[in-house]
Amino acid sequence: MTYDKNNIFAKILRGELPCKKVYENDFVLAFYDINPQKKIHVIVIPKGEYIDLDHFIQNAKDIEIIEFNKAILNIVKKLKISSKDNGYRVLSNIGIDGGQEVPHLHYHIFGGQNIGKMVV
Ligand code: 5GP
């Protein structure tokens, strides 16, 4: 599978579609999900062209992998849902069985309320 440059998150990264930005640095963009499933629902994406977590881990530079994960902590601190607050959940859907809809790697961050069962 090759990366689809016309996926929705690629368009958001290029500024062709709007987003409600939460956090940005040289490697990462985070924005509110358009259809939130919980009180806080944020999408975190790397700026590089990676389809999913497997593709990312196999192809990204170490700095990209490190910065992507470090960004999570900065984002949850900013949202006041870190482990020092009430906590949160990180989830990434991968492939068909994972239910991935947008083929650009993303983590979902859920918080702001009790998230409930791990999988529904
Ligand atoms: P997936 O099922 O691929 O893990 O999740 C894709 C997520 O992207 C869904 O939660 C969906 O609501 C969100 N989404 C789809 N299109 C847009 C959009 O144009 N803007 C934003 N902010 N989120 C989107």
PDB file of C-alpha atoms and ligand atoms in Angstrom:
ATOM      1  CA  MET A   1       0.000   0.000   0.000  1.00  0.00           C
ATOM      2  CA  THR A   2       1.330   3.403  -0.918  1.00  0.00           C
ATOM      3  CA  TYR A   3       0.624   6.588   0.973  1.00  0.00           C
ATOM      4  CA  ASP A   4      -2.425   8.478  -0.349  1.00  0.00           C
ATOM      5  CA  LYS A   5      -1.448  12.147  -0.494  1.00  0.00           C
ATOM      6  CA  ASN A   6      -5.125  13.100  -0.757  1.00  0.00           C
ATOM      7  CA  ASN A   7      -6.237  11.653   2.571  1.00  0.00           C
ATOM      8  CA  ILE A   8      -8.037  14.066   4.882  1.00  0.00           C
ATOM      9  CA  PHE A   9      -5.193  14.448   7.360  1.00  0.00           C
ATOM     10  CA  ALA A  10      -2.696  15.163   4.553  1.00  0.00           C
ATOM     11  CA  LYS A  11      -5.029  17.949   3.424  1.00  0.00           C
ATOM     12  CA  ILE A  12      -5.201  19.305   6.974  1.00  0.00           C
ATOM     13  CA  LEU A  13      -1.378  19.235   7.164  1.00  0.00           C
ATOM     14  CA  ARG A  14      -1.134  21.194   3.907  1.00  0.00           C
ATOM     15  CA  GLY A  15      -3.674  23.725   5.196  1.00  0.00           C
ATOM     16  CA  GLU A  16      -6.185  22.766   2.491  1.00  0.00           C
ATOM     17  CA  LEU A  17      -8.747  21.803   5.140  1.00  0.00           C
ATOM     18  CA  PRO A  18      -9.239  23.591   8.472  1.00  0.00           C
ATOM     19  CA  CYS A  19      -8.726  22.064  11.895  1.00  0.00           C
ATOM     20  CA  LYS A  20      -9.089  23.174  15.488  1.00  0.00           C
ATOM     21  CA  LYS A  21      -5.438  23.009  16.475  1.00  0.00           C
ATOM     22  CA  VAL A  22      -4.388  21.851  19.939  1.00  0.00           C
ATOM     23  CA  TYR A  23      -0.618  21.546  19.509  1.00  0.00           C
ATOM     24  CA  GLU A  24       2.046  21.758  16.808  1.00  0.00           C
ATOM     25  CA  ASN A  25       5.794  21.426  16.503  1.00  0.00           C
ATOM     26  CA  ASP A  26       8.197  20.544  13.657  1.00  0.00           C
ATOM     27  CA  PHE A  27       7.179  16.864  13.745  1.00  0.00           C
ATOM     28  CA  VAL A  28       3.601  16.704  14.994  1.00  0.00           C
ATOM     29  CA  LEU A  29       0.168  18.283  14.631  1.00  0.00           C
ATOM     30  CA  ALA A  30      -2.710  17.696  17.057  1.00  0.00           C
ATOM     31  CA  PHE A  31      -6.285  18.857  16.565  1.00  0.00           C
ATOM     32  CA  TYR A  32      -9.778  18.135  17.867  1.00  0.00           C
ATOM     33  CA  ASP A  33     -11.643  15.270  16.197  1.00  0.00           C
ATOM     34  CA  ILE A  34     -14.523  16.513  14.044  1.00  0.00           C
ATOM     35  CA  ASN A  35     -16.825  13.875  15.540  1.00  0.00           C
ATOM     36  CA  PRO A  36     -15.754  13.591  19.195  1.00  0.00           C
ATOM     37  CA  GLN A  37     -16.499  10.277  20.905  1.00  0.00           C
ATOM     38  CA  LYS A  38     -15.680  11.604  24.383  1.00  0.00           C
ATOM     39  CA  LYS A  39     -15.648  15.007  26.111  1.00  0.00           C
ATOM     40  CA  ILE A  40     -12.065  15.487  24.937  1.00  0.00           C
ATOM     41  CA  HIS A  41     -11.121  13.730  21.678  1.00  0.00           C
ATOM     42  CA  VAL A  42      -7.921  14.831  19.996  1.00  0.00           C
ATOM     43  CA  ILE A  43      -6.152  13.433  16.934  1.00  0.00           C
ATOM     44  CA  VAL A  44      -2.338  13.449  16.903  1.00  0.00           C
ATOM     45  CA  ILE A  45      -0.498  12.968  13.600  1.00  0.00           C
ATOM     46  CA  PRO A  46       3.128  12.967  12.508  1.00  0.00           C
ATOM     47  CA  LYS A  47       3.948  15.475   9.775  1.00  0.00           C
ATOM     48  CA  GLY A  48       5.681  12.795   7.699  1.00  0.00           C
ATOM     49  CA  GLU A  49       3.798  10.628   5.223  1.00  0.00           C
ATOM     50  CA  TYR A  50       3.096   7.447   7.193  1.00  0.00           C
ATOM     51  CA  ILE A  51       0.071   5.224   6.657  1.00  0.00           C
ATOM     52  CA  ASP A  52      -0.103   3.574  10.050  1.00  0.00           C
ATOM     53  CA  LEU A  53       1.948   2.629  13.101  1.00  0.00           C
ATOM     54  CA  ASP A  54       3.703  -0.277  11.338  1.00  0.00           C
ATOM     55  CA  HIS A  55       4.692   1.904   8.386  1.00  0.00           C
ATOM     56  CA  PHE A  56       5.883   4.614  10.770  1.00  0.00           C
ATOM     57  CA  ILE A  57       8.024   2.348  12.948  1.00  0.00           C
ATOM     58  CA  GLN A  58       9.591   0.707   9.903  1.00  0.00           C
ATOM     59  CA  ASN A  59      10.324   3.902   7.968  1.00  0.00           C
ATOM     60  CA  ALA A  60      10.474   6.940  10.239  1.00  0.00           C
ATOM     61  CA  LYS A  61      13.693   8.407  11.591  1.00  0.00           C
ATOM     62  CA  ASP A  62      14.297   7.851  15.296  1.00  0.00           C
ATOM     63  CA  ILE A  63      13.789  11.575  15.943  1.00  0.00           C
ATOM     64  CA  GLU A  64      10.323  11.391  14.369  1.00  0.00           C
ATOM     65  CA  ILE A  65       9.345   8.401  16.516  1.00  0.00           C
ATOM     66  CA  ILE A  66      10.678  10.017  19.669  1.00  0.00           C
ATOM     67  CA  GLU A  67       9.065  13.386  18.987  1.00  0.00           C
ATOM     68  CA  PHE A  68       5.716  11.814  18.087  1.00  0.00           C
ATOM     69  CA  ASN A  69       5.569  10.014  21.417  1.00  0.00           C
ATOM     70  CA  LYS A  70       6.930  12.927  23.433  1.00  0.00           C
ATOM     71  CA  ALA A  71       4.248  15.141  21.906  1.00  0.00           C
ATOM     72  CA  ILE A  72       1.579  13.018  23.609  1.00  0.00           C
ATOM     73  CA  LEU A  73       2.813  14.134  27.022  1.00  0.00           C
ATOM     74  CA  ASN A  74       2.923  17.787  25.986  1.00  0.00           C
ATOM     75  CA  ILE A  75      -0.616  17.549  24.612  1.00  0.00           C
ATOM     76  CA  VAL A  76      -2.170  15.838  27.637  1.00  0.00           C
ATOM     77  CA  LYS A  77      -0.439  18.312  29.957  1.00  0.00           C
ATOM     78  CA  LYS A  78      -1.830  21.175  27.884  1.00  0.00           C
ATOM     79  CA  LEU A  79      -5.315  19.619  28.044  1.00  0.00           C
ATOM     80  CA  LYS A  80      -4.886  18.988  31.806  1.00  0.00           C
ATOM     81  CA  ILE A  81      -5.650  15.286  31.458  1.00  0.00           C
ATOM     82  CA  SER A  82      -2.183  13.850  32.186  1.00  0.00           C
ATOM     83  CA  SER A  83      -1.526  11.147  34.768  1.00  0.00           C
ATOM     84  CA  LYS A  84      -1.140  13.960  37.311  1.00  0.00           C
ATOM     85  CA  ASP A  85      -4.724  14.982  36.508  1.00  0.00           C
ATOM     86  CA  ASN A  86      -7.455  12.412  35.817  1.00  0.00           C
ATOM     87  CA  GLY A  87      -5.730  10.561  32.987  1.00  0.00           C
ATOM     88  CA  TYR A  88      -6.652   9.660  29.437  1.00  0.00           C
ATOM     89  CA  ARG A  89      -6.575   6.927  26.807  1.00  0.00           C
ATOM     90  CA  VAL A  90      -4.427   6.688  23.669  1.00  0.00           C
ATOM     91  CA  LEU A  91      -5.620   4.513  20.792  1.00  0.00           C
ATOM     92  CA  SER A  92      -4.478   3.904  17.230  1.00  0.00           C
ATOM     93  CA  ASN A  93      -6.580   2.031  14.680  1.00  0.00           C
ATOM     94  CA  ILE A  94      -4.504   0.102  12.161  1.00  0.00           C
ATOM     95  CA  GLY A  95      -5.701  -1.553   8.973  1.00  0.00           C
ATOM     96  CA  ILE A  96      -8.990  -3.241   8.189  1.00  0.00           C
ATOM     97  CA  ASP A  97      -9.526  -5.185  11.406  1.00  0.00           C
ATOM     98  CA  GLY A  98      -8.317  -2.184  13.404  1.00  0.00           C
ATOM     99  CA  GLY A  99     -11.070  -0.091  11.816  1.00  0.00           C
ATOM    100  CA  GLN A 100      -8.747   2.593  10.430  1.00  0.00           C
ATOM    101  CA  GLU A 101     -10.619   5.072   8.236  1.00  0.00           C
ATOM    102  CA  VAL A 102      -8.004   7.724   7.507  1.00  0.00           C
ATOM    103  CA  PRO A 103      -4.783   6.269   6.036  1.00  0.00           C
ATOM    104  CA  HIS A 104      -2.375   8.660   7.766  1.00  0.00           C
ATOM    105  CA  LEU A 105      -1.027   7.430  11.113  1.00  0.00           C
ATOM    106  CA  HIS A 106      -2.896   8.964  14.026  1.00  0.00           C
ATOM    107  CA  TYR A 107      -3.328   8.486  17.722  1.00  0.00           C
ATOM    108  CA  HIS A 108      -6.678   9.273  19.254  1.00  0.00           C
ATOM    109  CA  ILE A 109      -6.461  10.854  22.716  1.00  0.00           C
ATOM    110  CA  PHE A 110      -9.631  10.533  24.803  1.00  0.00           C
ATOM    111  CA  GLY A 111     -10.192  12.236  28.140  1.00  0.00           C
ATOM    112  CA  GLY A 112     -12.170  14.715  30.171  1.00  0.00           C
ATOM    113  CA  GLN A 113     -14.457  11.977  31.511  1.00  0.00           C
ATOM    114  CA  ASN A 114     -14.300   8.304  32.475  1.00  0.00           C
ATOM    115  CA  ILE A 115     -13.541   6.540  29.186  1.00  0.00           C
ATOM    116  CA  GLY A 116     -15.143   3.261  30.202  1.00  0.00           C
ATOM    117  CA  LYS A 117     -14.341  -0.211  28.871  1.00  0.00           C
ATOM    118  CA  MET A 118     -11.139  -0.684  26.942  1.00  0.00           C
ATOM    119  CA  VAL A 119     -12.871  -2.017  23.821  1.00  0.00           C
ATOM    120  CA  VAL A 120     -16.556  -1.786  22.899  1.00  0.00           C
TER     121      VAL A 120
HETATM  122  P1  5GP B   1      -9.837   6.247  12.360  1.00  0.00           P
HETATM  123  O1  5GP B   1     -11.124   5.491  12.267  1.00  0.00           O
HETATM  124  O2  5GP B   1      -9.142   6.336  11.025  1.00  0.00           O
HETATM  125  O3  5GP B   1      -8.955   5.771  13.469  1.00  0.00           O
HETATM  126  O4  5GP B   1     -10.243   7.708  12.807  1.00  0.00           O
HETATM  127  C1  5GP B   1     -10.396   8.774  11.941  1.00  0.00           C
HETATM  128  C2  5GP B   1     -10.922   9.942  12.764  1.00  0.00           C
HETATM  129  O5  5GP B   1     -10.806  11.117  11.997  1.00  0.00           O
HETATM  130  C3  5GP B   1     -12.401   9.802  13.154  1.00  0.00           C
HETATM  131  O6  5GP B   1     -12.521   9.859  14.564  1.00  0.00           O
HETATM  132  C4  5GP B   1     -13.060  11.010  12.470  1.00  0.00           C
HETATM  133  O7  5GP B   1     -14.082  11.602  13.237  1.00  0.00           O
HETATM  134  C5  5GP B   1     -11.891  11.956  12.274  1.00  0.00           C
HETATM  135  N1  5GP B   1     -12.037  12.845  11.139  1.00  0.00           N
HETATM  136  C6  5GP B   1     -12.425  12.500   9.876  1.00  0.00           C
HETATM  137  N2  5GP B   1     -12.425  13.578   9.074  1.00  0.00           N
HETATM  138  C7  5GP B   1     -12.012  14.625   9.834  1.00  0.00           C
HETATM  139  C8  5GP B   1     -11.795  16.014   9.549  1.00  0.00           C
HETATM  140  O8  5GP B   1     -11.977  16.505   8.436  1.00  0.00           O
HETATM  141  N3  5GP B   1     -11.372  16.781  10.583  1.00  0.00           N
HETATM  142  C9  5GP B   1     -11.142  16.278  11.839  1.00  0.00           C
HETATM  143  N4  5GP B   1     -10.729  17.128  12.767  1.00  0.00           N
HETATM  144  N5  5GP B   1     -11.328  14.979  12.125  1.00  0.00           N
HETATM  145  C10 5GP B   1     -11.755  14.159  11.133  1.00  0.00           C
END
